[in-house]
Structures are given as C-alpha cells and as structure tokens.
Short mmCIF file of C-alpha atoms in Angstrom, two decimals:
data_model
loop_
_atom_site.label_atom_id
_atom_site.label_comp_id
_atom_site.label_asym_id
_atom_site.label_seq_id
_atom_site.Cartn_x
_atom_site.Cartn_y
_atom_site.Cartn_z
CA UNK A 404 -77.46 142.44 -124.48
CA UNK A 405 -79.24 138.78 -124.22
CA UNK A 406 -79.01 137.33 -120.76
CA UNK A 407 -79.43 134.21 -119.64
CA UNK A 408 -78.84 131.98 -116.67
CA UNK A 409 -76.25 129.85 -116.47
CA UNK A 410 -76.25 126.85 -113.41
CA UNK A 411 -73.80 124.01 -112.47
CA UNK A 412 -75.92 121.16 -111.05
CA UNK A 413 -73.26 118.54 -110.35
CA UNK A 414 -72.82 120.78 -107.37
CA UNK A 415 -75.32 119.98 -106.09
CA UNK A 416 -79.36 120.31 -106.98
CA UNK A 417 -82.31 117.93 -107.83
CA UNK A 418 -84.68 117.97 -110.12
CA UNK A 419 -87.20 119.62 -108.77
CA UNK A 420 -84.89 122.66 -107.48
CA UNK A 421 -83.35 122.56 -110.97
CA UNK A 422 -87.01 123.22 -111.80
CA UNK A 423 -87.67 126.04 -109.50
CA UNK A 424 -84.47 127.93 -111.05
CA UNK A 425 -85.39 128.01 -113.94
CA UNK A 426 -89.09 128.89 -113.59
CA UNK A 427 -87.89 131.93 -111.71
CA UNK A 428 -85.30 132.17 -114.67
CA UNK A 429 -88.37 132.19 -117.42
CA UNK A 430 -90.35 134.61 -114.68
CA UNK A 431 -88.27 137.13 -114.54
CA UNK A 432 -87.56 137.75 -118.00
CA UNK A 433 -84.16 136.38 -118.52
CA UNK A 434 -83.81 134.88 -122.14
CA UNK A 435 -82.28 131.61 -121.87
CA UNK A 436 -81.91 128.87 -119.21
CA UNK A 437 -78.29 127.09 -119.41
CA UNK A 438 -76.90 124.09 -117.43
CA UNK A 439 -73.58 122.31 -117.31
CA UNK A 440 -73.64 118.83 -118.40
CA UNK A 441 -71.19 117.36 -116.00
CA UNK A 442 -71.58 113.91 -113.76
CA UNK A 443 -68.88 114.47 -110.94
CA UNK A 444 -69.10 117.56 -108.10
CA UNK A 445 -65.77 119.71 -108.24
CA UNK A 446 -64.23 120.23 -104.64
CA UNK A 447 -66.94 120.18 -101.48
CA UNK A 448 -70.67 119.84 -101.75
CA UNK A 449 -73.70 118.49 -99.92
CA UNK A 450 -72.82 114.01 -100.29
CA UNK A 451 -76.44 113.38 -100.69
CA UNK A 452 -76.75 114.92 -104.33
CA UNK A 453 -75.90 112.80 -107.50
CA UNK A 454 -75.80 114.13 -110.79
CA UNK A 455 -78.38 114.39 -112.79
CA UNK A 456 -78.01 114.01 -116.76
CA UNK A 457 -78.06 116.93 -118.30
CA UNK A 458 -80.40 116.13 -121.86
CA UNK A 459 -82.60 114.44 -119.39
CA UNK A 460 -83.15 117.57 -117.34
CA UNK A 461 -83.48 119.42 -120.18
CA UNK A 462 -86.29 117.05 -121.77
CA UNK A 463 -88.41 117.89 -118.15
CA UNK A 464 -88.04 121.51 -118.38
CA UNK A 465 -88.88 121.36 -121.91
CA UNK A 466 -92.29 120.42 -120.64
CA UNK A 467 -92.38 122.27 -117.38
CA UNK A 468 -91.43 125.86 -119.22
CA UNK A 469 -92.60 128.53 -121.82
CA UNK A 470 -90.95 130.70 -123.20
CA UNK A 471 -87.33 130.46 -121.98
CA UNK A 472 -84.70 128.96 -124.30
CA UNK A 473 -82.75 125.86 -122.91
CA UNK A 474 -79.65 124.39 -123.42
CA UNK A 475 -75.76 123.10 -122.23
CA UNK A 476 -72.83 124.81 -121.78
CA UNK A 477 -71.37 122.81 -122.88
CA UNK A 478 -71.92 118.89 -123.10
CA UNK A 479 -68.92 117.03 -124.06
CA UNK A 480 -68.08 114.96 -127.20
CA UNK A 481 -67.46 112.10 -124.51
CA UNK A 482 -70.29 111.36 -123.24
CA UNK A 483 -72.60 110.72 -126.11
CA UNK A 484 -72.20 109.64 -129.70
CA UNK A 485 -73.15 111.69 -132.33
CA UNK A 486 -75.81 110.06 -134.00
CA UNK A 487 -77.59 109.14 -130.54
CA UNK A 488 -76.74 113.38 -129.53
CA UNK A 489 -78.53 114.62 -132.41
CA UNK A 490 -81.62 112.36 -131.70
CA UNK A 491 -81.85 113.42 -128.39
CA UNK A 492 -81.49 117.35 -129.20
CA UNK A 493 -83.66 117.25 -131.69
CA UNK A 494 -86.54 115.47 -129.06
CA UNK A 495 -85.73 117.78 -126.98
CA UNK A 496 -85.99 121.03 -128.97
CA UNK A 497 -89.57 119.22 -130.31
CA UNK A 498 -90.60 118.83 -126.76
CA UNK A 499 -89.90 122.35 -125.95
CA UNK A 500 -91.94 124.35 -128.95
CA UNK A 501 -88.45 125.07 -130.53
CA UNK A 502 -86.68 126.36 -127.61
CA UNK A 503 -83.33 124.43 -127.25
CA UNK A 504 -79.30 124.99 -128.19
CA UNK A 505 -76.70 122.75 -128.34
CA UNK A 506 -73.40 123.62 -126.89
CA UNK A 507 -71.04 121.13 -127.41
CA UNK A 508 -66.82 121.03 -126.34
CA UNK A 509 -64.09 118.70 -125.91
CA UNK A 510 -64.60 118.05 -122.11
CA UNK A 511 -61.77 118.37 -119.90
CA UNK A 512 -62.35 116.88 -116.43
CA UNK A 513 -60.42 113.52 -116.53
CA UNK A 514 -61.47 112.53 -112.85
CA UNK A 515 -64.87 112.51 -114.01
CA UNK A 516 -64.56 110.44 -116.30
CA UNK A 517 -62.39 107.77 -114.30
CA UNK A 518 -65.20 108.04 -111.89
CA UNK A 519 -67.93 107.09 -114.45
CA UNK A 520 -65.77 104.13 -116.39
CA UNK A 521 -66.07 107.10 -119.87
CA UNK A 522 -63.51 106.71 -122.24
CA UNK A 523 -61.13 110.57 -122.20
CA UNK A 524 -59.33 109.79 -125.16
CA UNK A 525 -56.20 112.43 -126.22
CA UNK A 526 -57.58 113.52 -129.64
CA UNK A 527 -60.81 114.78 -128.13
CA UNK A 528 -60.73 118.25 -130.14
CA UNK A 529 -60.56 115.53 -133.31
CA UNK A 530 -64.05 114.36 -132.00
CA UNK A 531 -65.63 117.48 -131.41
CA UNK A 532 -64.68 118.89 -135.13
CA UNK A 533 -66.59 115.43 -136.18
CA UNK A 534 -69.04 115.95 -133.97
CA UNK A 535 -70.44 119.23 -135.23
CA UNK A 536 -70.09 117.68 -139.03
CA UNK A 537 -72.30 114.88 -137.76
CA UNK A 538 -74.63 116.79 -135.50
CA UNK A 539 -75.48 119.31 -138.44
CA UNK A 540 -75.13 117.33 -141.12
CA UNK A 541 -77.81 115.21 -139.61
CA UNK A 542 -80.16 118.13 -138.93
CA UNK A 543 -79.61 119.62 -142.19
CA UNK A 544 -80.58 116.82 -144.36
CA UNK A 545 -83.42 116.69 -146.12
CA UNK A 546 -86.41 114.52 -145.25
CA UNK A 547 -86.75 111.57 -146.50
CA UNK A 548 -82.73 111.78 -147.62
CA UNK A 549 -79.74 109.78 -145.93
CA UNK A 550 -77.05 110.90 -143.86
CA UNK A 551 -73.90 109.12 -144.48
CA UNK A 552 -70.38 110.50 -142.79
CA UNK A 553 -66.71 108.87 -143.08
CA UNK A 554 -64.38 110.02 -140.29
CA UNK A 555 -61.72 108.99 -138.94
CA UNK A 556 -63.13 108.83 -135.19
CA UNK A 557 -67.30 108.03 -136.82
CA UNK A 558 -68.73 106.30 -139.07
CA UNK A 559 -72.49 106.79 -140.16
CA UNK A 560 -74.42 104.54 -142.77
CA UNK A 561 -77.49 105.54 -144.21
CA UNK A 562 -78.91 106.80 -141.49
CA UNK A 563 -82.63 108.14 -141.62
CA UNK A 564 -81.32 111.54 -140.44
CA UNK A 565 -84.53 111.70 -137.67
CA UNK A 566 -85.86 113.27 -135.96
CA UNK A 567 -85.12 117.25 -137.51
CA UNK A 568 -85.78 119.56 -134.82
CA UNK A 569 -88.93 121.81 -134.41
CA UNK A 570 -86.68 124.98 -135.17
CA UNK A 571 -85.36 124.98 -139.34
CA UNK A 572 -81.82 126.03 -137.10
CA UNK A 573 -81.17 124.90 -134.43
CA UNK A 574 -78.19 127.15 -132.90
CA UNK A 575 -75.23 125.39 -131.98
CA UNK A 576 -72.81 126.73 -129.40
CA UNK A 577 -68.98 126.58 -129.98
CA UNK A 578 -66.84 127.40 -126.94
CA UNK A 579 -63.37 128.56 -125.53
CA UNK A 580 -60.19 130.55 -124.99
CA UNK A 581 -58.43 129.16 -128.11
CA UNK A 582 -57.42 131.39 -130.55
CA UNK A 583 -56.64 129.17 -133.60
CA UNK A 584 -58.54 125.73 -133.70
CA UNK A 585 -61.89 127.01 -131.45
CA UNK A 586 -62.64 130.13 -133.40
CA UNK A 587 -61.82 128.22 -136.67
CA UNK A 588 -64.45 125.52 -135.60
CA UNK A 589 -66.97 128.67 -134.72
CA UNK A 590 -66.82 129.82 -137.97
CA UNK A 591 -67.10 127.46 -139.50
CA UNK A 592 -70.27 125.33 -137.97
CA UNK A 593 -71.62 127.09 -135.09
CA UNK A 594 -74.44 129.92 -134.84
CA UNK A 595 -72.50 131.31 -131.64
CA UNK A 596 -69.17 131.78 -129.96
CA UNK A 597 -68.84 131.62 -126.45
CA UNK A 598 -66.12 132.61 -124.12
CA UNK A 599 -66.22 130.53 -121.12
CA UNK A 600 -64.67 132.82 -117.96
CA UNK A 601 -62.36 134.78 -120.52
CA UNK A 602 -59.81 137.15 -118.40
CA UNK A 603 -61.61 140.70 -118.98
CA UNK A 604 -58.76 142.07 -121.63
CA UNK A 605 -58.58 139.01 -123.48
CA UNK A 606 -62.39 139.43 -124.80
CA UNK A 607 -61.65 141.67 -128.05
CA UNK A 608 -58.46 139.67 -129.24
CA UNK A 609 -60.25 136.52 -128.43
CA UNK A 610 -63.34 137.93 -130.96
CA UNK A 611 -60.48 139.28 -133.19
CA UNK A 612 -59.40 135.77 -133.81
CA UNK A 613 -63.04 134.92 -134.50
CA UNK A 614 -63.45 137.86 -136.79
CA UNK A 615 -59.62 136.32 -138.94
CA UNK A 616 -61.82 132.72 -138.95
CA UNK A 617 -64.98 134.00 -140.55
CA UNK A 618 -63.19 135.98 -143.08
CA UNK A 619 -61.03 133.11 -143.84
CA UNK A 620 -64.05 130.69 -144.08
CA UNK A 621 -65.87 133.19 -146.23
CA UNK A 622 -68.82 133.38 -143.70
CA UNK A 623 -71.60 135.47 -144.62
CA UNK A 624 -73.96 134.09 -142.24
CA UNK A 625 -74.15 136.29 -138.51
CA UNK A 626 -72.55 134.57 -135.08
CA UNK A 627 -73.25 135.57 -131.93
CA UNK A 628 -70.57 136.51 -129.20
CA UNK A 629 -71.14 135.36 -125.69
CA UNK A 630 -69.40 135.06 -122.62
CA UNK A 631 -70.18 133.27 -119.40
CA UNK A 632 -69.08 135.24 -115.98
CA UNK A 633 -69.92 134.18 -112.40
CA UNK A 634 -72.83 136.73 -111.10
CA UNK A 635 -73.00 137.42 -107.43
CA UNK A 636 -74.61 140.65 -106.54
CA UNK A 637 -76.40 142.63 -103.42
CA UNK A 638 -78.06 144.78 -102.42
CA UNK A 639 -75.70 145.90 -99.72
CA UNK A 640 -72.11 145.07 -98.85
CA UNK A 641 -72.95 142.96 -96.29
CA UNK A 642 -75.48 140.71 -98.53
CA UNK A 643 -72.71 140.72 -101.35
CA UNK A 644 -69.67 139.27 -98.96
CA UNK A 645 -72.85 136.83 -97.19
CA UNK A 646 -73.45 135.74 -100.66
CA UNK A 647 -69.76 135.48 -102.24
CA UNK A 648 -69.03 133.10 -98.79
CA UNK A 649 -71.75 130.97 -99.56
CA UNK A 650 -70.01 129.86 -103.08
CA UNK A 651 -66.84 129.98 -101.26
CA UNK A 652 -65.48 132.85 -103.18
CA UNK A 653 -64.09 136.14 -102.20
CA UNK A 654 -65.20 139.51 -102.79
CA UNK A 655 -62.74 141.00 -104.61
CA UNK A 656 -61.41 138.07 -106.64
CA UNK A 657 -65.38 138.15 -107.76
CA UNK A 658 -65.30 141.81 -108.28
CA UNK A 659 -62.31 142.08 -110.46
CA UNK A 660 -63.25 138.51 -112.82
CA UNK A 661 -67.01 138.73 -112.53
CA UNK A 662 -70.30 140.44 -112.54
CA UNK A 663 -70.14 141.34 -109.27
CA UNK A 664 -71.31 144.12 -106.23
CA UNK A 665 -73.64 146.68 -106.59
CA UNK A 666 -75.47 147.31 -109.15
CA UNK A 667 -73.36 150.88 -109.97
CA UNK A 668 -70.43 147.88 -110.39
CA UNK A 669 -72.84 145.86 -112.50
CA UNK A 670 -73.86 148.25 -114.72
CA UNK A 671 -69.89 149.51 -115.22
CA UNK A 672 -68.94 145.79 -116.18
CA UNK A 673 -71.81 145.11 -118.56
CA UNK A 674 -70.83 148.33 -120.18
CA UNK A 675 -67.55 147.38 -120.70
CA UNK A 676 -68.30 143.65 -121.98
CA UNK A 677 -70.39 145.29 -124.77
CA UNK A 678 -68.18 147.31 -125.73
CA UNK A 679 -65.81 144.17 -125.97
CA UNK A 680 -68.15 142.72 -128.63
CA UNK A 681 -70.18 140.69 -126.08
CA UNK A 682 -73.23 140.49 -127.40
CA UNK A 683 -74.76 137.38 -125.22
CA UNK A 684 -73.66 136.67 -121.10
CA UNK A 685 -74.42 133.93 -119.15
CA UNK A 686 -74.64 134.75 -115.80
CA UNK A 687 -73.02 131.93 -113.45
CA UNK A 688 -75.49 131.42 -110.28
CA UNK A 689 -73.54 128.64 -108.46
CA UNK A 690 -75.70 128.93 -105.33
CA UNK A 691 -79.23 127.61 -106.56
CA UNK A 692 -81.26 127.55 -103.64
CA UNK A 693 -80.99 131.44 -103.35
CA UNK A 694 -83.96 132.42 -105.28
CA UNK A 695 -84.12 135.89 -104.38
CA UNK A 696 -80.43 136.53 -105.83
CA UNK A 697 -82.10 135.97 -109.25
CA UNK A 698 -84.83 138.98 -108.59
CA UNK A 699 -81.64 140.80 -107.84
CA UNK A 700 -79.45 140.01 -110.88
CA UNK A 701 -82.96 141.11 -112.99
CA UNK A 702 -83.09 144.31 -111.20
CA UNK A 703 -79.06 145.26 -111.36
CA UNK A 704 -79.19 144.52 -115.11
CA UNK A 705 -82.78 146.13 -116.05
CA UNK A 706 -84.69 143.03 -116.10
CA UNK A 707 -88.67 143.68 -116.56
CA UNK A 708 -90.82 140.64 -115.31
CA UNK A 709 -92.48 138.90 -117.71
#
C-alpha cells in the first residue's frame, strides 16, 4: 500500500515548518507529501499563524525536495479559475522534476469564504465537473494546438494550452463520500479516487459505486483507490493519549475512525483497509511540530528510510 502524508496548514504552520514536514516526509520513505488548500483555521489555534496558499507552498517544496510526490487534497473549484489552475499546476509539476497531483473538489467551508470576500456559489459540483474538462483538456492538447471550451459556468478562447506539465499525465485526484455524481466524475476524468475520512464499512460500497461508474463509462484505463484517515500513534499508551490531547481528540474516538495506537492496532487497520480495496492512504498528521511522530508512523507501518 502507497503512503503518504497528509497535513492541514491553516491550522496552523509556516513555511519553513511546512518545509521541515515534509523533508522528514521525503526522509523517511513515505511516497507522497499532501496539504490542504484551505485559507481559514477550523475551531482554536495559535492567532499568530495566517494561511499560507497552498500552490504557492507547493511551488517552494518543489524546489526544496527530491523525490517525494506533492500535491492538494483537495483545492477547491473556488478559489482559482481553471485556465489560471492549470498554469500554475503545470509550473509547479515542471519545478518539481514531475512530481506533483492535482486534487481538486467542490469546497465546502462557507465561513471561509465570507472571511476572504470568495464567491461560494450553490452549483459548485457544476464547476468542478467543468473544471476537470478544462484542467485536462488543457494538459492534453497538443503543442502548438488550441484549447477552446464552451460551458455553461467557463468559457475558454483559443487559448495556447501552456505550459504542459513535465509528466505526459499528470494524475488528477477526484474525491468524496458520494455515491452517484463523485464516482461518476472519477471515472470518468480522474487517475484516482479518494475517500476523504470514509466511516470504516462504507469503504467497499463506496468503491462498489466506483467500480458501476467505470463500467458504465467504459473505462479501460486503471484508477487508484485512496483514503485519507487521521494517524496518531505511540509507542506506549501514555505517548498515544499525550499525543491524541495535543490534536484535541480522544483516544478511542481515534481508535475506532483512524489509524490509531500501537502498532499491533496499526497493522490490524491497514490490513483491513486493503482488504477494502484501499490501495493508497493518506495519513492525517494534524500536529506538525511533532517530528518524531512521523519516525513512528514509518516504523508502525514498515517504513525503510530512504
């Protein structure tokens, strides 16, 4: 199974810690390094953080990393528009070697976007089936060819359909607990499904719904299924409940939803996501100035450092 870190930065980190994270991340072996792309902390935090954009970020440790593969989870059809998204992603994925994935949803946090003056319109899964036309269709045409879409949300021109990307794919993420509209939209344009926090028996129907899209699409092409979980792990008890308190969570509520415990629990759960179909996690670290809990997560799940 792939695994890859997933963080939450409107919470609450810099740059340079953001940078440290995923360093450590890329150290230890982990495949991919994943961020939110959110503007607005959710409940309590540290007042002296602001957000920090999310493609910018990116476009640093595109630069400041390897070998690690980067990307959102998910940015949302609000913020940016199309045309200007797949510019940036594909400067991105050319500053990185070829190393970057878009995941891109319908946003949902309306405070967030009263706070920032962003438009939250109602038809927002409209946008993001538009989106993904636009985004891909912009990648996929040829050089030297022009990109022209007619929606009802966008309208592109002629455009030069640059920059492409360094990879000839680059993998676009498609995610949620739908099971008509989301897995339809999976099928049809993305290169993986994710399940963001799914409840733990609601994995194989969820993929089962995927499965009825791709056959109904006539897919041939492989997708990926992923999931994202919150990690918190220990050693001992008494490091588990020290580290579940410092995300304000408790220990059981993480033990039952999560990746969570000891690593005897660890290695139970992962079991049972794969055989769910999970193919892909993202492991949730919401407290990123705990460095060491990523040396534990690599040793729980058999991590080798790289």
């Amino acid at each position: 199974m792939d695994l890859r870190i997933f963080t939450e930065p409107q919470q609450g980190a810099s740059y340079d810690e953001l940078l440290a994270i995923a360093q450590r991340t890329e150290q230890l072996g982990f495949d991919g390094f994943f961020r939110s792309d959110h503007y607005l902390r959710m409940g309590d935090g540290d007042p002296g953080y602001g957000p920090t954009d999310a493609w910018t970020t990116l476009a640093g440790l595109a630069r400041d990393t390897e070998r690690v593969r980067l990307g959102t989870l998910v940015s949302s059809v609000t913020y940016r528009l199309p045309g200007i998204l797949a510019v940036q992603v594909a400067n991105v994925d050319q500053m990185s070697g070829g190393r970057v994935e878009l995941g891109l949803g319908t946003g949902w946090f309306a405070e967030e976007h009263a706070a920032f003056g962003i438009p939250f319109p109602q038809a927002r899964f409209d946008l993001l089936e538009e989106q993904l036309a636009i985004v891909t269709g912009f990648w996929e045409t040829p050089v030297g060819a022009r990109f022209s879409f007619e929606g009802e949300h966008y309208r592109l021109e002629d455009a030069p359909a640059l920059p492409k990307p360094a990879q000839e794919r680059l993998p676009v993420i498609v995610g949620g607990l739908g099971e008509r509209r989301t897995p339809r939209l999976a099928a049809e344009f993305a290169d993986e499904h994710n399940l963001p926090f799914p409840a733990l028996d609601r994995i194989r129907p969820l993929f089962a719904a995927l499965d009825r899209a791709i056959e109904r699409e006539e897919r041939t092409r492989p997708i990926v299924r992923s999931a994202a979980l919150v990690a918190v792990v220990g050693d001992d008890e008494a490091m588990f409940a020290r580290r579940a308190a410092a995300i304000g969570r408790e220990p059981q509520e993480l033990r039952e939803h999560g990746i969570a415990g000891s690593r005897a629990e660890v290695e139970d759960r992962m079991g049972e996501l794969a055989d769910s179909g999970v193919e892909r996690l993202y492991l949730q670290v919401l407290d990123m100035t705990d460095l060491d809990h990523l040396d534990e997560i690599a040793a729980f799940t058999g991590l080798n450092a790289v």
